[in-house]
Tab-separated table of C-alpha atoms and ligand atoms in Angstrom:
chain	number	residue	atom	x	y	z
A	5	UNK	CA	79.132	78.802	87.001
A	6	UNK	CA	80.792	80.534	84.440
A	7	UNK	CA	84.489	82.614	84.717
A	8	UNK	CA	82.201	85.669	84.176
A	9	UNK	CA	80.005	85.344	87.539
A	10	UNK	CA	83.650	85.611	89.652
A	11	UNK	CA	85.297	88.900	90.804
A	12	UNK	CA	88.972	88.476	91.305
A	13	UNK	CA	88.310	88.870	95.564
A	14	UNK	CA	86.608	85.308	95.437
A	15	UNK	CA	90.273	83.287	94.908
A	16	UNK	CA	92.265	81.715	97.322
A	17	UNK	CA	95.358	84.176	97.623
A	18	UNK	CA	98.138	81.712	97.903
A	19	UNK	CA	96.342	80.178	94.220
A	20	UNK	CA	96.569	83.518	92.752
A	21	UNK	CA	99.972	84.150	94.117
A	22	UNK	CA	101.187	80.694	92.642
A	23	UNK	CA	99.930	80.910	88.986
A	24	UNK	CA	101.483	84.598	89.057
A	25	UNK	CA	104.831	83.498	90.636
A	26	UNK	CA	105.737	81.959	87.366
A	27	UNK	CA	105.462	84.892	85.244
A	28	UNK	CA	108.149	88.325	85.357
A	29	UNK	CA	105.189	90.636	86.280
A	30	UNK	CA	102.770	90.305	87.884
A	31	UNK	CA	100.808	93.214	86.156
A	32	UNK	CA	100.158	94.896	82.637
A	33	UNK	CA	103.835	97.366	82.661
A	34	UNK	CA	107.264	97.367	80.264
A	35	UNK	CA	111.061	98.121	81.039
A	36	UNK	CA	110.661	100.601	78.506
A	37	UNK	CA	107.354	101.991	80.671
A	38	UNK	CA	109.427	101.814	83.685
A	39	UNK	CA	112.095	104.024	82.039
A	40	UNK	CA	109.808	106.820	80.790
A	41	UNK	CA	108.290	107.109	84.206
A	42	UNK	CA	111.991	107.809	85.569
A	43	UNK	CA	112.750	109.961	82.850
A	44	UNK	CA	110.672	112.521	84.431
A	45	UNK	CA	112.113	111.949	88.407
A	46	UNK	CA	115.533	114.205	88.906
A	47	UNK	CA	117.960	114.534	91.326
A	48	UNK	CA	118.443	110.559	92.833
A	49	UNK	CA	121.873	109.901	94.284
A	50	UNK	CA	123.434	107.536	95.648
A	51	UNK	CA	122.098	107.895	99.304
A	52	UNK	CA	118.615	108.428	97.980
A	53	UNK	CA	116.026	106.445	99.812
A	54	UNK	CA	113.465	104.450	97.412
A	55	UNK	CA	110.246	102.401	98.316
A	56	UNK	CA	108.800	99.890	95.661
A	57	UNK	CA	105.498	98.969	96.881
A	58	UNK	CA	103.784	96.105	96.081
A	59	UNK	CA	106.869	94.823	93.886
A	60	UNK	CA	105.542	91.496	93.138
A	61	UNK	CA	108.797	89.519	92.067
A	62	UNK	CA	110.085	92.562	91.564
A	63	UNK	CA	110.017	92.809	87.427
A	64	UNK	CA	110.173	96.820	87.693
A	65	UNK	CA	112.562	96.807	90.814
A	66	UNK	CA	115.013	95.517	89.013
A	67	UNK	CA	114.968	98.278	86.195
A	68	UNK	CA	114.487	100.600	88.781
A	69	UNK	CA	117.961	99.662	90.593
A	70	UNK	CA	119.622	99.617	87.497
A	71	UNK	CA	118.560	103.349	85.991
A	72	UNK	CA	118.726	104.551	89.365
A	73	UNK	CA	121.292	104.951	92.717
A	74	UNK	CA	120.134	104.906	95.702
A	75	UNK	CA	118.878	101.879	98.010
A	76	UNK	CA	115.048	100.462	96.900
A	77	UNK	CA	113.367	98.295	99.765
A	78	UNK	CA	110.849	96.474	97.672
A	79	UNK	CA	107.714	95.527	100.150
A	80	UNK	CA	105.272	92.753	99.552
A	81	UNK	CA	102.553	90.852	101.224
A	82	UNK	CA	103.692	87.346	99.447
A	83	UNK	CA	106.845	85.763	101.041
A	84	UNK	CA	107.175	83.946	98.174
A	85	UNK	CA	107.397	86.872	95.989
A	86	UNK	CA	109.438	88.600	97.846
A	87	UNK	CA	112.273	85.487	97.710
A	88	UNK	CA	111.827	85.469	94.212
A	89	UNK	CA	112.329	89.156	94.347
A	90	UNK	CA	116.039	89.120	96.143
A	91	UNK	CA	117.278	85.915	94.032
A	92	UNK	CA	116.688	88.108	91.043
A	93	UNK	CA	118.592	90.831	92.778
A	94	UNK	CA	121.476	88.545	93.735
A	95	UNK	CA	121.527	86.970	90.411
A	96	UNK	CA	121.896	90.501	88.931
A	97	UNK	CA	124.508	91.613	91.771
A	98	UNK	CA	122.347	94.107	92.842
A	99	UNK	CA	121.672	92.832	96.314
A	100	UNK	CA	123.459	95.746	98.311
A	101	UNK	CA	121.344	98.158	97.067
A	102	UNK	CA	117.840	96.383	96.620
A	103	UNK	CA	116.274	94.553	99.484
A	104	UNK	CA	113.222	92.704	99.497
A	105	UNK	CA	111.027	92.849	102.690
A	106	UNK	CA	107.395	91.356	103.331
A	107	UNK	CA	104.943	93.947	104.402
A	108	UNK	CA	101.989	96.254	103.628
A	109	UNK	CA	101.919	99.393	101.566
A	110	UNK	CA	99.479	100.420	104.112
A	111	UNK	CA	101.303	99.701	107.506
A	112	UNK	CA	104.868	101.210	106.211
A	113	UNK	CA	107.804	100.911	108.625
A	114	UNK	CA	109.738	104.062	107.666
A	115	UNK	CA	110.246	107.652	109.308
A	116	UNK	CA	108.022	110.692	108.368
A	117	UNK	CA	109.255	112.472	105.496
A	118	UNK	CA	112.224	109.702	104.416
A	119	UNK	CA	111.772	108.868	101.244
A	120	UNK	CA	113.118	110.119	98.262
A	121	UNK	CA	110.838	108.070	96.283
A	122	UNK	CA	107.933	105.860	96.288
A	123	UNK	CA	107.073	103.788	93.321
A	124	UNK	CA	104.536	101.558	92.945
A	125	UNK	CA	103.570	99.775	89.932
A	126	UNK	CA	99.825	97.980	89.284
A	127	UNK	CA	99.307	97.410	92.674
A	128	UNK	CA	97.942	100.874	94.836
A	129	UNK	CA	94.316	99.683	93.900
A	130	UNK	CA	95.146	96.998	96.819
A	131	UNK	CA	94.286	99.606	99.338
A	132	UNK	CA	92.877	102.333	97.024
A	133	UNK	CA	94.093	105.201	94.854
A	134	UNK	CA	93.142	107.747	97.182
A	135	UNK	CA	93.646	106.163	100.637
A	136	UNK	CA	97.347	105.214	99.238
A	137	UNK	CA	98.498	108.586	98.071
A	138	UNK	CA	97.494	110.242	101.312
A	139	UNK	CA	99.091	107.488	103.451
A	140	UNK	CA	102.408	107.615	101.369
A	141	UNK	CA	102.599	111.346	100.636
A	142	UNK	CA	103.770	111.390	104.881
A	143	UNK	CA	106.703	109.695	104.105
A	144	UNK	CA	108.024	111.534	101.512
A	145	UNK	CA	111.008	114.634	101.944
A	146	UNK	CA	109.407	118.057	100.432
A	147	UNK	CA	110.324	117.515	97.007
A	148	UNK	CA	109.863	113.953	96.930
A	149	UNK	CA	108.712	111.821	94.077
A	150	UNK	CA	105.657	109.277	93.596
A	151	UNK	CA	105.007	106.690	90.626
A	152	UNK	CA	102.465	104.347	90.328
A	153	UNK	CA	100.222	102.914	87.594
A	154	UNK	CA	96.658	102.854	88.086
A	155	UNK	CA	93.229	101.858	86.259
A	156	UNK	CA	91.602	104.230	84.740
A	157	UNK	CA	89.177	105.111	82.186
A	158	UNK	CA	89.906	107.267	78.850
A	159	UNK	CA	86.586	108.125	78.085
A	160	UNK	CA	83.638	110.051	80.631
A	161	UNK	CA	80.672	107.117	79.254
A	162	UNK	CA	81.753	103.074	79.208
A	163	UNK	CA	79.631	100.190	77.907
A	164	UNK	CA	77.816	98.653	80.492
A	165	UNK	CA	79.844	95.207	80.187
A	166	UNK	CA	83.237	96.604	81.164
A	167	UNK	CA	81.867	99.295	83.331
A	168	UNK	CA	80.126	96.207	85.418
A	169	UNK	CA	83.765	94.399	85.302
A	170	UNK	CA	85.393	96.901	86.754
A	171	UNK	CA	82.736	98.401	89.216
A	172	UNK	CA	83.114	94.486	90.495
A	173	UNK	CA	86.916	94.398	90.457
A	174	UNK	CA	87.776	97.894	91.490
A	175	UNK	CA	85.333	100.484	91.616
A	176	UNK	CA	87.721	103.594	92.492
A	177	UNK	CA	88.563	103.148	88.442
A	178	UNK	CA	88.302	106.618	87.445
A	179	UNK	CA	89.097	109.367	84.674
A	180	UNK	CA	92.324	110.611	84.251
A	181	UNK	CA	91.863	114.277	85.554
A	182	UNK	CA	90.013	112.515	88.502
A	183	UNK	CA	92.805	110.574	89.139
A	184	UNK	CA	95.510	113.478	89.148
A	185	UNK	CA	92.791	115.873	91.425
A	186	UNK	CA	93.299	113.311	94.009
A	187	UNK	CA	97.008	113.318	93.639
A	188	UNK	CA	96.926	116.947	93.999
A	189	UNK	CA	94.403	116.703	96.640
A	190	UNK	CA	96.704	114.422	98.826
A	191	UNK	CA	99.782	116.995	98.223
A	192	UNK	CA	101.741	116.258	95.218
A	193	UNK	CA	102.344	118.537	91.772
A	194	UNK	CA	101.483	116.237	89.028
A	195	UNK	CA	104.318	116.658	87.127
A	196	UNK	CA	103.533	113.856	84.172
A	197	UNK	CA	101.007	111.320	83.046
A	198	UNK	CA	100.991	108.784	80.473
A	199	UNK	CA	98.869	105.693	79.181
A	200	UNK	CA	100.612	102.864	79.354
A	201	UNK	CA	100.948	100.913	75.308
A	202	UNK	CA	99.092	98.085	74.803
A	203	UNK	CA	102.043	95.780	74.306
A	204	UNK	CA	102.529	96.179	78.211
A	205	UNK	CA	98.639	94.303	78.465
A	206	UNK	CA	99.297	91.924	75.760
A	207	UNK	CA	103.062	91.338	75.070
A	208	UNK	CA	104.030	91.445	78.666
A	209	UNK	CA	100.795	90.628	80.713
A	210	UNK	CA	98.323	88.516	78.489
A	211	UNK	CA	100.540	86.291	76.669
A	212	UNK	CA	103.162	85.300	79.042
A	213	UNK	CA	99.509	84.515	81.030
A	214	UNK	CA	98.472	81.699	78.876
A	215	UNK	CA	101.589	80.072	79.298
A	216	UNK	CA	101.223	80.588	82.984
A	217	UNK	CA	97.627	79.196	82.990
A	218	UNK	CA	98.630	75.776	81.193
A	219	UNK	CA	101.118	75.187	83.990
A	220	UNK	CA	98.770	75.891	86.482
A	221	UNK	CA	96.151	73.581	84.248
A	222	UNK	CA	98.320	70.940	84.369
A	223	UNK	CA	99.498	71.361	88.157
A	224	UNK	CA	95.759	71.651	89.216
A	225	UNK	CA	94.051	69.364	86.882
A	226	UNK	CA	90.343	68.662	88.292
A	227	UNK	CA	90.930	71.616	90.774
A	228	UNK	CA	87.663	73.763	90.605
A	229	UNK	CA	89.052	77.416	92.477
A	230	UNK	CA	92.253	77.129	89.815
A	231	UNK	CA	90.291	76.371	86.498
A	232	UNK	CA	87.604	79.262	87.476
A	233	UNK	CA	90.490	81.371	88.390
A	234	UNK	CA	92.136	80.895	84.794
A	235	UNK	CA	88.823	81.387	83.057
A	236	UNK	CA	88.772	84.589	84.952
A	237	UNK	CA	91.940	85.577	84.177
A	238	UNK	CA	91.005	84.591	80.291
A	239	UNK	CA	87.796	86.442	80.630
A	240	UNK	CA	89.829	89.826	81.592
A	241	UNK	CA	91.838	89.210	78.606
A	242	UNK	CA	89.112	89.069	76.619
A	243	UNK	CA	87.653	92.480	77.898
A	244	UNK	CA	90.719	94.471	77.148
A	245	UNK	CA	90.770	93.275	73.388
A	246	UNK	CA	87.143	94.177	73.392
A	247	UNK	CA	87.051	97.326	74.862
A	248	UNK	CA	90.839	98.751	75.214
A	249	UNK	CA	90.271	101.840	73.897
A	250	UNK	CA	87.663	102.405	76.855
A	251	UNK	CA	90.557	102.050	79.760
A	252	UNK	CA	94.032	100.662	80.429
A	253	UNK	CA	96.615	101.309	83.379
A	254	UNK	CA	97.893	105.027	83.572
A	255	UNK	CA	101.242	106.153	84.773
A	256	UNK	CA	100.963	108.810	87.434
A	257	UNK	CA	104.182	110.941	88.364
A	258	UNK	CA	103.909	113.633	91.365
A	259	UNK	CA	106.356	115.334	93.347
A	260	UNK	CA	105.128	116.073	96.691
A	261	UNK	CA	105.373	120.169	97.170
B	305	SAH	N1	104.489	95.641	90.900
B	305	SAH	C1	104.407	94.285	90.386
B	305	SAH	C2	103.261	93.484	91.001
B	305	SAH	C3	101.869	93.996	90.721
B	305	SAH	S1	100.589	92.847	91.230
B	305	SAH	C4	104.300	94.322	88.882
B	305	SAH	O1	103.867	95.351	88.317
B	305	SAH	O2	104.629	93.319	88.250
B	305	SAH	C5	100.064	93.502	92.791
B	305	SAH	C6	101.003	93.130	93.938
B	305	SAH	O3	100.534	93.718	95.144
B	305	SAH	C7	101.072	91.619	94.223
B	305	SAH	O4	102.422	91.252	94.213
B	305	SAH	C8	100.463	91.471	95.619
B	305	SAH	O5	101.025	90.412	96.377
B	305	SAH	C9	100.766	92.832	96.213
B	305	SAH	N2	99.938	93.258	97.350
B	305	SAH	C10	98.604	93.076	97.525
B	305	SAH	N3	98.193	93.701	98.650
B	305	SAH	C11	99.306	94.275	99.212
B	305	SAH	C12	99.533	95.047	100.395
B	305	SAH	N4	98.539	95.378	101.203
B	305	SAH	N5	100.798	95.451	100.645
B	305	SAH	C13	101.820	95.118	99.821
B	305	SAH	N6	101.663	94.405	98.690
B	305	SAH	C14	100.422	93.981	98.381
């Protein structure tokens, strides 16, 4: 078997979560990304109530407490992201305002129309674009803001390689005016969308990844899930050089009306 015949849902999780702990995202994204996405969201103070979903290690939280006031709870499935998460917090003294909790972004533990602001970078395609912006539109105030980054396609036709990837890996990929219709759709104003530069794939994503997969390599030498898992994670890289021009990740910002 080749890297090409898996889709990413075949690895063992706690695998995928250990060759991933070692990098600063887990996802294509930049500080600078992060920034431009805020640039657009007003009015945070310093009671303002934020939700990071799927925060990984927490790469964006951390630019997100320090641009921002207000109190983040950053919400994870992977315990051991989520430690990783509030030692980066502590180690940057931000630990009163950002708090790292394990959960799901689709079982959320807060009040009906609490948040200020939900952010969520590379990782709504967990439970789906549309499903997620519906869910989390409920716990937004009127006048509430939502950012994520999603997959989507730049162009109507694809090749039939990366369309196959894809329709494997995620098939809610979608257009851009697809994508903000269903933001709309689920109650939000679109106020701004960007793409997301390609430094935040390969300066940030693809090349701290090969230095991820040789520790793994060496860790797991022999180990048949891990070196299929790295030649998938090669293989992806491989498609985006190929065809980047086809898709990337979007930024989506909406303020719920
Ligand atoms: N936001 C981070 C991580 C993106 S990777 C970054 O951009 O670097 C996707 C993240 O979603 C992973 O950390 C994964 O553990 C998390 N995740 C997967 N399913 C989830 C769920 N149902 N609820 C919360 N987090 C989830």
């Amino acid at each position: 078997m080749s890297g090409n015949d898996h889709n990413i849902h075949d690895f063992d999780i706690t695998l995928i979560c250990e060759y991933f702990s070692s990098m600063d995202r887990q996802g294509p994204g930049s500080q600078e990304a992060t920034q431009k996405a805020l640039s657009f969201i007003g009015d945070m103070h310093e009671g303002s109530r934020i939700a990071d979903l799927g925060c990984g290690t927490g790469g964006q939280t951390m630019v997100l407490a320090q641009n921002t006031p207000g109190n983040i709870i950053a919400i994870d499935l992977f315990p051991g992201f989520i430690d990783k998460l509030n030692d980066n917090a502590q180690k940057l003294n931000l630990q009163s305002r950002v708090k790292g909790i394990i959960g799901s972004m689709d079982k959320l533990d807060f009040q009906l129309k609490e948040l200020d602001l939900i952010w969520c970078e590379g990782a709504i395609y967990n439970i789906g674009f549309e499903k997620g912006m519906n869910y989390w539109n409920k716990f937004l105030k009127k006048g509430g803001y939502v950012a994520v980054t999603e997959a989507s396609w730049f162009i109507e036709e694809q090749p039939k390689e990366i369309f196959d990837f894809w329709n494997e890996a995620y098939p809610e990929i979608d257009t851009i005016p697809n994508k903000i219709a269903q933001m709309q759709k689920a109650g939000d104003v679109v106020i701004a969308s960007f793409i997301l530069p390609e430094t935040c794939w390969i300066n940030n994503f693809f090349v701290p990844g090969i230095r991820a997969q040789k520790i793994f390599l060496d860790k797991y030498k022999g180990n048949k899930s891990a070196e299929e898992f790295v030649k998938y994670e090669k293989h992806g890289a491989e498609l985006y050089n190929k065809y980047k021009e086809y898709y990337g990740y979007v930024f989506y910002i909406g303020k719920k009306i």
